[in-house]
Coordinates of C-alpha atoms in Angstrom, one line a residue:
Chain D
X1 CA 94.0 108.7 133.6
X2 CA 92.2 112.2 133.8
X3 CA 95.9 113.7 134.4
X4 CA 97.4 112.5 131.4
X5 CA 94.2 113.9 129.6
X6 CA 95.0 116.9 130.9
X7 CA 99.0 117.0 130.8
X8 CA 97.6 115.8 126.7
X9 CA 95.5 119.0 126.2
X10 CA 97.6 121.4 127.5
X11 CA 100.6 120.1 124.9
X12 CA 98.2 120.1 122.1
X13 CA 97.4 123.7 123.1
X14 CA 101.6 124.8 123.0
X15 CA 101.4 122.5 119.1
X16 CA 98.6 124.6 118.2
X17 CA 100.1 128.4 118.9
X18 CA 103.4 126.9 117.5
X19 CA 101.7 125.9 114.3
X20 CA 99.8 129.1 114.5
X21 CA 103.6 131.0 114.7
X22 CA 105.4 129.3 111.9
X23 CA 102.2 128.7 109.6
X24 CA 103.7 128.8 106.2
X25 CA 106.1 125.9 107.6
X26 CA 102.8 123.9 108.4
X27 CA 100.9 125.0 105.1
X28 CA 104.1 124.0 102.8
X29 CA 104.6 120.8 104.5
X30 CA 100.7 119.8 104.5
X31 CA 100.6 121.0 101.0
X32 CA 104.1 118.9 99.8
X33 CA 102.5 115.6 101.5
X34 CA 99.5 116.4 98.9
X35 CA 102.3 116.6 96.0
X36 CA 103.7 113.4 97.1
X37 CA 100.2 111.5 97.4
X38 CA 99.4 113.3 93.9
X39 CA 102.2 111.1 92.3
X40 CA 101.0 107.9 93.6
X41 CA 97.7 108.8 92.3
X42 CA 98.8 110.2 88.9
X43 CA 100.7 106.5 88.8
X44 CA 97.8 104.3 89.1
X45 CA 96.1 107.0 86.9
X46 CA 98.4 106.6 84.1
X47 CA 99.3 102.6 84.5
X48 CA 95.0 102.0 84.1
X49 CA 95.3 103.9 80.8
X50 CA 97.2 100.9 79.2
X51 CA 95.0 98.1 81.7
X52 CA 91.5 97.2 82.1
X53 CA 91.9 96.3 85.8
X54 CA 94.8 95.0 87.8
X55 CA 94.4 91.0 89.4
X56 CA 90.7 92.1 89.0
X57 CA 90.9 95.7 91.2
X58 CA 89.4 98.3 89.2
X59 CA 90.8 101.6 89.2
X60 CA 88.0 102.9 91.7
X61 CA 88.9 99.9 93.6
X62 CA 92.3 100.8 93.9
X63 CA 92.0 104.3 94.7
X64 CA 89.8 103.3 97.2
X65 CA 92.4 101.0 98.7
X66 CA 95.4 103.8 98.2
X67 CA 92.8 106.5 100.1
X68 CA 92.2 103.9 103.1
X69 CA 96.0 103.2 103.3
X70 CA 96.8 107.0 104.1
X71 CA 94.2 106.8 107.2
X72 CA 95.8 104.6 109.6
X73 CA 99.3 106.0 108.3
X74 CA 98.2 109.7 108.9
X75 CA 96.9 109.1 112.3
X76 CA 100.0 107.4 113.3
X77 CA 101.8 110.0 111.5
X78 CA 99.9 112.9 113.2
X79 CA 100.2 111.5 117.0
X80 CA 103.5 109.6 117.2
X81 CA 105.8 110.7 115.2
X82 CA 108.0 111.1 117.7
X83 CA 109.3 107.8 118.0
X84 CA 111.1 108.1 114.9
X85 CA 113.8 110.5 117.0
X86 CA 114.2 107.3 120.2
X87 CA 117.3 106.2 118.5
X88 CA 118.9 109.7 118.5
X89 CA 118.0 110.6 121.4
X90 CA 119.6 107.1 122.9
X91 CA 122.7 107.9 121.0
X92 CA 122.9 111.4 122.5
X93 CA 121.6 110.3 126.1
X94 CA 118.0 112.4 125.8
X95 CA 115.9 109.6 127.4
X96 CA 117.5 110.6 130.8
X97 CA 114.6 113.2 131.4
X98 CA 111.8 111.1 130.6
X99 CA 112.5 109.2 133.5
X100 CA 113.2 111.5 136.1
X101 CA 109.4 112.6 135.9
X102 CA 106.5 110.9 137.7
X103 CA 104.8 109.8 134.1
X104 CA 104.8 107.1 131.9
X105 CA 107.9 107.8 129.7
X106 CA 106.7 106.7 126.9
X107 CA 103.8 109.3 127.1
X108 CA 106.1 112.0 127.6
X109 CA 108.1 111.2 124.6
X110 CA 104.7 110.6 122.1
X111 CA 103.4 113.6 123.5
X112 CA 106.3 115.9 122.3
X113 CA 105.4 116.2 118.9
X114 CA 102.4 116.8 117.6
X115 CA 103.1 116.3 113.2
X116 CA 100.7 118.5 111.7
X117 CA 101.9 117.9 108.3
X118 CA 100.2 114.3 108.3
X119 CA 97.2 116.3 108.0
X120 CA 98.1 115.8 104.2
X121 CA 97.7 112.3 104.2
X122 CA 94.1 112.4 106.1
X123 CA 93.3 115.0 104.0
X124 CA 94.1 112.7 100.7
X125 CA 92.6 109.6 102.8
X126 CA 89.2 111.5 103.1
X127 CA 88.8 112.9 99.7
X128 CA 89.2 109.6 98.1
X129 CA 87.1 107.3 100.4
X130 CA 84.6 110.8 99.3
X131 CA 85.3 110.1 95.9
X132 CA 85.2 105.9 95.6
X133 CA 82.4 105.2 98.3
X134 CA 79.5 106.5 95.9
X135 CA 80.9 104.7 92.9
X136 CA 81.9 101.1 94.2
X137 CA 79.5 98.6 95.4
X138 CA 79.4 99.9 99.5
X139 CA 76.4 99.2 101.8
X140 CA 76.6 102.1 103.9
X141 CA 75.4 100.3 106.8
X142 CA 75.9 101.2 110.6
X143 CA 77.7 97.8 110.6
X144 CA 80.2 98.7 107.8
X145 CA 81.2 102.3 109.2
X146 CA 82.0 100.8 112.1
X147 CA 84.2 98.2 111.0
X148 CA 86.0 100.7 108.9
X149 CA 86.6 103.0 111.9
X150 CA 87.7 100.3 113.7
X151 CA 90.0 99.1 111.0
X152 CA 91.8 102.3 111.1
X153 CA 92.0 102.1 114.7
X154 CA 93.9 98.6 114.8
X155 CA 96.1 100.0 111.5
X156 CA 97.2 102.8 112.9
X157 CA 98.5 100.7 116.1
X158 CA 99.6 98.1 114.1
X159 CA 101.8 101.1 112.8
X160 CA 102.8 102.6 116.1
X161 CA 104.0 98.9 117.5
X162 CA 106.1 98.1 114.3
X163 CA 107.6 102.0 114.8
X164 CA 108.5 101.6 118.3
X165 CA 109.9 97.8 117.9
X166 CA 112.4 99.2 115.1
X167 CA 113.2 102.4 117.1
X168 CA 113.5 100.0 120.5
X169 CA 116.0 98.3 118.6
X170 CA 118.0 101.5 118.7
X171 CA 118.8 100.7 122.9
X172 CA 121.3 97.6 121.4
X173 CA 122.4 99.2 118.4
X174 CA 123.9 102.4 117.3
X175 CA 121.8 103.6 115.4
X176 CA 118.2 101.9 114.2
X177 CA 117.0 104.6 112.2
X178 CA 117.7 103.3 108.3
X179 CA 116.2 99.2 109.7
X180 CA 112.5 101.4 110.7
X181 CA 113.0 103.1 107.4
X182 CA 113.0 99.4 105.6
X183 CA 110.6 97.9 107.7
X184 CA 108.8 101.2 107.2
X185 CA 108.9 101.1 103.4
X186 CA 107.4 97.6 103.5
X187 CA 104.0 99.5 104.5
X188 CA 104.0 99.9 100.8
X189 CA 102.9 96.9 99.0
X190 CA 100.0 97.5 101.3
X191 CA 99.2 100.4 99.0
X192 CA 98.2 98.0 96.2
X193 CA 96.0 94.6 96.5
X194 CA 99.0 92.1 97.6
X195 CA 97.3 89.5 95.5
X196 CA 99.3 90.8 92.7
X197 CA 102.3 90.2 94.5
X198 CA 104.6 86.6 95.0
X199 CA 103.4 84.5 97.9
X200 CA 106.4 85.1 100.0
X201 CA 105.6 88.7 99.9
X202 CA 102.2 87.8 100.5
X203 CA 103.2 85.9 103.8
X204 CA 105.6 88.3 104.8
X205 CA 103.2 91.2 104.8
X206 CA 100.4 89.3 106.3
X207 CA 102.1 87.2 109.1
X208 CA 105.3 88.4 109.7
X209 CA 104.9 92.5 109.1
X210 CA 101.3 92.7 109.1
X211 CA 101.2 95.8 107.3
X212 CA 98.3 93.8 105.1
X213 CA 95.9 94.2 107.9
X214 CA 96.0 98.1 108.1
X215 CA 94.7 98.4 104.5
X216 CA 94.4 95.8 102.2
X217 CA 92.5 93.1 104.1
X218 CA 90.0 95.7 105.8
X219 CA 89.7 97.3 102.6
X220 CA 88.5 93.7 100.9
X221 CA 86.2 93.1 103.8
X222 CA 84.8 96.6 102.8
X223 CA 84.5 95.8 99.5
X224 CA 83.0 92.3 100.5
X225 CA 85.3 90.7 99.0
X226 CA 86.6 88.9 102.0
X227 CA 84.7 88.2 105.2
X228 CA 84.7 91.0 107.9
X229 CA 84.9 89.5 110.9
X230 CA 87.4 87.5 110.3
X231 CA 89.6 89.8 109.5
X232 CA 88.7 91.5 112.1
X233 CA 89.7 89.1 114.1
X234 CA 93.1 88.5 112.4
X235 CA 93.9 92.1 112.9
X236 CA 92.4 92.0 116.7
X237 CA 95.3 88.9 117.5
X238 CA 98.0 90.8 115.6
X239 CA 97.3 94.1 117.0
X240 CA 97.2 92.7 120.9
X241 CA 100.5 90.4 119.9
X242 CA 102.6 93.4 118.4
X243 CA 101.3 96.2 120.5
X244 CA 102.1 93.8 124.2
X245 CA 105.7 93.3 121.8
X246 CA 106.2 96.9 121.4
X247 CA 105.5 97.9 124.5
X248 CA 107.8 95.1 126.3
X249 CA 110.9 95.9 124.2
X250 CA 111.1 99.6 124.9
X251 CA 110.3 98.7 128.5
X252 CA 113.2 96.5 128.6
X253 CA 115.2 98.9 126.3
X254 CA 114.4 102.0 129.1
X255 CA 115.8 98.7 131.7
X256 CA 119.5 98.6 129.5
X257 CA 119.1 102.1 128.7
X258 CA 122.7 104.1 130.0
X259 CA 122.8 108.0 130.1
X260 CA 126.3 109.6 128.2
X261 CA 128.2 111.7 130.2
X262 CA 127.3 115.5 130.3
Chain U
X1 CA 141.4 127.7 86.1
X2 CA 143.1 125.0 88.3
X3 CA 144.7 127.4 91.1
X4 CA 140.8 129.1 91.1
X5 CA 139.1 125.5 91.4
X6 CA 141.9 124.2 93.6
X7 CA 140.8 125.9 97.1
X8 CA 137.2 124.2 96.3
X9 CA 138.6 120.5 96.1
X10 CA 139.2 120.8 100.7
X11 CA 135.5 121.2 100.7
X12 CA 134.7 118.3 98.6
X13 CA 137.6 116.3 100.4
X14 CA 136.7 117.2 103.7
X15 CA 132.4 116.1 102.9
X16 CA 134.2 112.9 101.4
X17 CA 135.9 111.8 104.1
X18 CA 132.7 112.4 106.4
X19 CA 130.7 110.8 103.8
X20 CA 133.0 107.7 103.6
X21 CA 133.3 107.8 107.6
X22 CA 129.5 106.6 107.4
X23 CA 129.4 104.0 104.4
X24 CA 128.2 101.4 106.2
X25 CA 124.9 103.7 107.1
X26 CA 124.5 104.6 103.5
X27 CA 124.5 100.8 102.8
X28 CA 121.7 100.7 105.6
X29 CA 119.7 103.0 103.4
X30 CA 120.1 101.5 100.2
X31 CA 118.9 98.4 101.7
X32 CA 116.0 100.8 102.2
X33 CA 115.8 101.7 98.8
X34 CA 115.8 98.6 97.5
X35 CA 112.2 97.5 99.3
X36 CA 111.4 100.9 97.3
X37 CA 113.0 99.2 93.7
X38 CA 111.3 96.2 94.5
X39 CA 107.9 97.2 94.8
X40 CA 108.1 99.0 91.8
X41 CA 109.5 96.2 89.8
X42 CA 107.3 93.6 90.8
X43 CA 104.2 96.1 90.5
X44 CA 105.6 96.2 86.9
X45 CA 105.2 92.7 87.0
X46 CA 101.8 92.5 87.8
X47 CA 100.6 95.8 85.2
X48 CA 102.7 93.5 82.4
X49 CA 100.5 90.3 83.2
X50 CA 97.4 92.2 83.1
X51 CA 98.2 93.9 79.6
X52 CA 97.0 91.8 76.3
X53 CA 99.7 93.2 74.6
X54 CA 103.5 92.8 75.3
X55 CA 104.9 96.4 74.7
X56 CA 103.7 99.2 76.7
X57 CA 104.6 103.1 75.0
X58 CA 107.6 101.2 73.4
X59 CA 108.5 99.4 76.2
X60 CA 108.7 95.3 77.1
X61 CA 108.8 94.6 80.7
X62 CA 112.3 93.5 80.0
X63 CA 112.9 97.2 78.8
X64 CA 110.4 98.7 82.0
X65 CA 112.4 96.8 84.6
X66 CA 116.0 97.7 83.1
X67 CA 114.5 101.4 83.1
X68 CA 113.5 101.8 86.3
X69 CA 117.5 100.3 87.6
X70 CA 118.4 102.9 85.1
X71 CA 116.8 106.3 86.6
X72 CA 117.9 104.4 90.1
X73 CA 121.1 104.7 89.1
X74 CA 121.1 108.3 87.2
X75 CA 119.4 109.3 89.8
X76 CA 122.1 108.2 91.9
X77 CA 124.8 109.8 90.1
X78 CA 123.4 113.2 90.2
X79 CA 122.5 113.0 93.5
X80 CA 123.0 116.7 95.0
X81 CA 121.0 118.2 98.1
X82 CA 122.2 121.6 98.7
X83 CA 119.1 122.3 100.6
X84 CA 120.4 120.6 104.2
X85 CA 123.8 122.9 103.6
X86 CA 121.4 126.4 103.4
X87 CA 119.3 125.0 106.0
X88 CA 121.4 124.2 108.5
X89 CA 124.2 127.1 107.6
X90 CA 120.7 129.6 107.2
X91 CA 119.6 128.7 111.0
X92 CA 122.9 127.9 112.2
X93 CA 123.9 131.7 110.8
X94 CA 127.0 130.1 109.3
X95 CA 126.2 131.7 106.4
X96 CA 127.9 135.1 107.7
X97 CA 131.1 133.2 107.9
X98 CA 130.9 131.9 104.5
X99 CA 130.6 135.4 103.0
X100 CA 133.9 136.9 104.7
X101 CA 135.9 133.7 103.0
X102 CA 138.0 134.4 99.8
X103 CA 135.9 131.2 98.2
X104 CA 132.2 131.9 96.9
X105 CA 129.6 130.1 99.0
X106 CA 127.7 128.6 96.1
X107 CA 130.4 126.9 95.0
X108 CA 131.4 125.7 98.3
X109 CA 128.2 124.0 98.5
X110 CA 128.3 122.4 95.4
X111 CA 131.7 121.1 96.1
X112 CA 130.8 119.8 99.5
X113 CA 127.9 118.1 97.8
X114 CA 130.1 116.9 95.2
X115 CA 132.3 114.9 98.0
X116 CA 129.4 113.8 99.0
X117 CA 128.3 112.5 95.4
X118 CA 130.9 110.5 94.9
X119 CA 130.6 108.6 98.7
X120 CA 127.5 107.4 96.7
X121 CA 128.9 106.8 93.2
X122 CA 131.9 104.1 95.3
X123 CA 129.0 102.7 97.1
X124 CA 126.3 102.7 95.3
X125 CA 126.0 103.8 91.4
X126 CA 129.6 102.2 90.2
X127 CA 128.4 98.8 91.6
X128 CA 124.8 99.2 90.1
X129 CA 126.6 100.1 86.8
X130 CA 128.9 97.3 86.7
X131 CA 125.6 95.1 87.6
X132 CA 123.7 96.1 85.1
X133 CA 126.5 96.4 82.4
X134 CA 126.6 92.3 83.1
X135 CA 122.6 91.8 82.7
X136 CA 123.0 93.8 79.5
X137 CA 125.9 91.2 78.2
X138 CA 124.8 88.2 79.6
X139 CA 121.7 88.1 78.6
X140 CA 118.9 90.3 75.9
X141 CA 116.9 92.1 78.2
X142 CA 116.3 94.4 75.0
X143 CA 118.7 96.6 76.3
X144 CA 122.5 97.4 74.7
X145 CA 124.9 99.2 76.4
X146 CA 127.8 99.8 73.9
X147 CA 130.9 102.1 74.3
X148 CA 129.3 104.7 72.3
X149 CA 126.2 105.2 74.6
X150 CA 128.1 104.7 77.8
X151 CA 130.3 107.5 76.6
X152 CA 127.7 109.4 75.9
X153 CA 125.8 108.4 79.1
X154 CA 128.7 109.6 81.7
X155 CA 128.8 113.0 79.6
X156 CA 125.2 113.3 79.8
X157 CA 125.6 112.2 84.0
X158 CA 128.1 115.5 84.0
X159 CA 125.3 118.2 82.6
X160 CA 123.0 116.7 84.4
X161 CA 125.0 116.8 87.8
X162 CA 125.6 120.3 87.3
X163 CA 121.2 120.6 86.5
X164 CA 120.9 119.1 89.6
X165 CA 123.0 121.0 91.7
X166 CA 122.0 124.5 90.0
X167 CA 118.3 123.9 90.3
X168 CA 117.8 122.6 93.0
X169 CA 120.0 124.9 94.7
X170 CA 117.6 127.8 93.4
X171 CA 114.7 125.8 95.0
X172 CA 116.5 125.9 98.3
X173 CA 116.9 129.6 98.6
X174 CA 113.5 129.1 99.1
X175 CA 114.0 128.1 102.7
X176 CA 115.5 131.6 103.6
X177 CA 112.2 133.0 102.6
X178 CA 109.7 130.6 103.8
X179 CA 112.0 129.1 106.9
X180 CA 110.0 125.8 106.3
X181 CA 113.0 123.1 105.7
X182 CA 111.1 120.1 105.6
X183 CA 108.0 121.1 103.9
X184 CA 110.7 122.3 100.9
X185 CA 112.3 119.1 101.3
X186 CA 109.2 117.3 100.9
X187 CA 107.8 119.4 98.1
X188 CA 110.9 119.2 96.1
X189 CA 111.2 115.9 96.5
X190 CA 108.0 115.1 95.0
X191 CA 107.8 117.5 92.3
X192 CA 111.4 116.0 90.8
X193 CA 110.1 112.3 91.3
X194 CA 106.4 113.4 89.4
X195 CA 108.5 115.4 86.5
X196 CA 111.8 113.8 86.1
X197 CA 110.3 110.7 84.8
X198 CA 111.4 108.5 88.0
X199 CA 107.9 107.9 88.7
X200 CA 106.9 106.4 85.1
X201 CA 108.6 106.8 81.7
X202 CA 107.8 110.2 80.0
X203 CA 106.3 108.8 77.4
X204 CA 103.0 107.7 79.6
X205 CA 101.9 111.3 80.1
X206 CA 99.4 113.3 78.4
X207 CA 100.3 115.8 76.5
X208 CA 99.7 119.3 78.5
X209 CA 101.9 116.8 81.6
X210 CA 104.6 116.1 79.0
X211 CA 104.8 120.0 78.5
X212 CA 105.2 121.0 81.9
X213 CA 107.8 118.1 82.3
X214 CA 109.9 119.4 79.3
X215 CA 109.8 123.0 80.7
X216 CA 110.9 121.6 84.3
X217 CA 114.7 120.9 84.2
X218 CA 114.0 117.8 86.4
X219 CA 113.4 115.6 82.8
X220 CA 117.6 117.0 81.5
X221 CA 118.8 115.4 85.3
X222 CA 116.8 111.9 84.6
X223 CA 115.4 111.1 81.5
X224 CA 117.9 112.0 79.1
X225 CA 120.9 110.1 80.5
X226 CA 118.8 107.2 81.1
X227 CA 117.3 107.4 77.6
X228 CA 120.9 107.7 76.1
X229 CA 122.4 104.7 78.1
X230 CA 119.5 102.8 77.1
X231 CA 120.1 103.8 73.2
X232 CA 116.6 104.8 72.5
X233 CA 117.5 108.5 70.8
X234 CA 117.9 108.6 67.4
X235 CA 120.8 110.4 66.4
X236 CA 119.3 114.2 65.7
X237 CA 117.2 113.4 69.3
X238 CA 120.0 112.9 71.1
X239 CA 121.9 116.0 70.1
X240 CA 119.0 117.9 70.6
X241 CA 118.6 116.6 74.0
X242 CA 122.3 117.0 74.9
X243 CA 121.8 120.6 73.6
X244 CA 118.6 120.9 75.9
X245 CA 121.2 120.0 78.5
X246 CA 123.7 122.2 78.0
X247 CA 121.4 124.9 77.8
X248 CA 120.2 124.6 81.0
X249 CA 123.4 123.8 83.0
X250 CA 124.8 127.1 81.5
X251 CA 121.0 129.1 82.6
X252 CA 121.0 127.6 85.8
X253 CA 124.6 128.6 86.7
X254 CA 124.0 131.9 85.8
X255 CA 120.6 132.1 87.2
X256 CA 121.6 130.6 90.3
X257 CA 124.3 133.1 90.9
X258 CA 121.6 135.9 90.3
X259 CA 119.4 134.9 92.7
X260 CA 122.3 134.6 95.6
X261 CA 123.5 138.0 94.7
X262 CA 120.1 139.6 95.5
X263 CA 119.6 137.0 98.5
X264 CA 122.9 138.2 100.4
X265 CA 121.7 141.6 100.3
X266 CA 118.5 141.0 101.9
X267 CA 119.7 138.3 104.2
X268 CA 119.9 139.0 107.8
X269 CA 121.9 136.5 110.4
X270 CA 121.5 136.6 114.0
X271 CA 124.2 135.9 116.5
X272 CA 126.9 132.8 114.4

């Protein structure tokens, strides 16, 4: 355990000179994820000038609810982006080298890349739960800070699992990358309340893809609209059923797994 | 004209056929897509049912929903990324071997984009058209297309393709200054979805937004075709508009080629 910690710092240290080499890449990339949260914003913005609320979410309410989405999402963005690339580097026979070293391979591969640019996100993520928190109705109790850290804990694993299932997939098929795109995209409707959604999408997000669980539901439990622990428990079971899932698949994925020639 | 264009047609033929090689992976992404649509539609849904009135800027949902396939589809048709072809020729040094061919390398990238542009237009923006053409007719969704404004519309889709192409092109020499190919992805991604009107109609920003949309090109690539198809111009509008168009395809052509002139003399390639 202390030698991954330490195999873990001394990549981070390589990310940070890198970043510190090719720093207008990193500011224009942090600074276009800020454009592309700006347009989500200037939506709901625009769409509560012709509303009074949505379903009953206010607009504080919602902009609480898209500022706790990009948490989970930029955490997962920030440490394991590299899964995205597991179906390429099936295809072109990379996984070889992840194997031939005495670590976990799955590690080695996460610990590649370290995606500064989702600093964007947290940055967005931050500013708004700065922004709402004083304005909405939020006991800032020790109790309630720790259930939203905890919340973002279990979302951004939900995140990771769903990522490496789809990219798994990419051991039996040629190539995975658009299906983790789709399932990817579903992550959206978790952006707004899912109430205002039909109940198939409703199910689908909350039992099927729980992508509900990384925003929407902690957020109502937040908002004490819903009851926390429950929730908590909820995202608890589906966080230990997809992550054990996840983990299985690309296990038996590395099993099937056959090298190309060169 | 034709024996100067007719060189330009391999590089559009020889994208096309990679393009086509792949269809079955650009089906896999409009499936992607589509979650996007969806969202969007039935968010639509929801804003509508919350709304004590039935129009919103002009629009009924039957109107929003057909305008949002709409800008899909336009923004299908004038779909044209010359920023992977400069990034990957820029770090690849390819462009070295571009400049010692008799053809002129901006308009080899536009024709290999254009190859590329129809892949999607067989696959994707035909289909969608013939779709939507059979709402229209079938049933009053509030929205008309006649012979008129789909003439119109596909001569609109032309200036606007060449918009496209021409300034976003001039975005992409960015990358040989700032070497950062998917921040300028990113960023000019979302400053065309934000300005172009694919995020919400035009017509829901305030003023000083609405100003700085109208002096972006992004609104001549989107809204205008979509705004023509859907026959909501009246008549001095739209030849303003088509004007607006033409206007810019001719600027950004010449502006474009500006800009590369100065770039090639102050571009250096290693190795090739």
């Amino acid at each position: 355990m202390k030698r991954y910690f330490e195999i873990y710092l001394k990549f981070l240290a390589q990310h940070l000179k890198r970043m510190l080499q090719y720093r207008s890449d990193f500011l224009i990339g942090a600074g276009s994820f800020l454009f592309i949260q700006a347009s989500g914003i200037l939506f709901m913005v625009l769409i509560f000038q012709q509303i009074p609320d949505l379903n009953g979410w206010s607009l504080t309410e919602m902009m609480f609810l898209y500022g706790y989405f990009q948490l989970p999402r930029g955490i997962d963005h920030l440490l394991t982006d590299n899964i995205w690339l597991i179906p390429t580097k099936v295809r072109r026979g990379e996984i070889d080298r992840y194997l031939l070293r005495p670590i976990n391979p799955l590690f080695q591969l996460v610990i590649e890349r370290f995606q500064i640019e989702a600093f964007g996100e947290l940055i967005v993520g931050v500013a708004l739960m700065i922004y709402t928190i004083p304005l909405l109705n939020i006991d800032l109790t020790v109790w309630t800070v720790l259930l939203g850290l905890l919340f973002i804990i279990l979302g951004s694993l939900i995140y990771t699992s769903i990522k490496l299932i789809t990219a798994s997939i990419g051991f039996w098929v040629i190539n995975s990358m658009p299906i983790m795109t789709t399932v990817y995209n579903i992550a959206d409707f978790s952006k707004y309340p899912t109430t205002i959604f039909p109940k198939v999408i409703q199910y689908t997000v909350t039992y099927l893809i729980p992508f509900a669980f990384v925003s929407f539901l902690p957020a109502t439990a937040l908002l004490n609209r819903s009851n926390g622990l429950e929730i908590l428990l909820g995202s608890v079971i589906a966080v230990s059923v997809l992550s054990i899932a996840a983990y299985r698949l690309w296990v038996l994925g590395l099993k099937s797994y056959q090298s190309v020639g060169s | 004209m034709f024996q100067t264009i007719k060189p330009y047609w391999a590089y559009a033929k020889a994208s096309f056929t990679v393009g086509f090689a792949y269809r079955l992976h650009i089906l896999f992404w409009v499936l992607s897509d589509l979650v996007q649509v969806g969202v969007l539609l039935l968010i639509w849904i929801a804003i509508y049912g919350n709304s004590s009135s039935t129009t919103m800027q002009g629009y009924t949902l039957a109107q929003m929903m057909m305008y949002n396939l709409i800008i899909y589809m336009t923004a299908s048709f004038t779909y044209m990324k010359p920023l992977f072809d400069l990034a990957d020729d820029h770090f690849d040094g390819k462009v070295a071997m571009s400049l010692i061919k008799p053809t002129k390398y901006i308009y080899e990238v536009f024709f290999r984009n254009l190859g590329n542009n129809f892949v999607g237009n067989i696959i994707i923006s035909l289909p969608l058209m013939i779709v939507l053409s059979t709402l229209t007719v079938t049933a009053n969704h509030g929205v008309n297309f006649t012979l008129g404004t789909t003439i119109l519309y596909v001569f609109s889709i032309l200036l606007a393709l060449l918009i496209s192409f021409f300034s976003n092109f001039i975005f992409a020499t960015m990358v040989f200054v700032t070497d950062a190919t998917f921040g300028m992805m990113q960023l000019n991604e979302a400053v065309v979805r934000i300005f172009s009107g694919s995020l919400i109609p035009l017509s829901f920003f305030p003023g000083w937004l609405k100003t700085i949309a109208y002096i972006l090109p992004y609104a001549s690539v989107y809204t205008v075709p979509t705004l023509i198809l859907m026959n909501r111009y009246t008549n001095s509008e739209l030849w303003i508009n088509l004007g607006i168009q033409l206007a810019w395809a001719i600027g950004l052509i010449i502006g474009a080629n500006l800009i590369w002139s100065v770039i090639i003399t102050k571009m250096k390639v290693h190795g090739g």
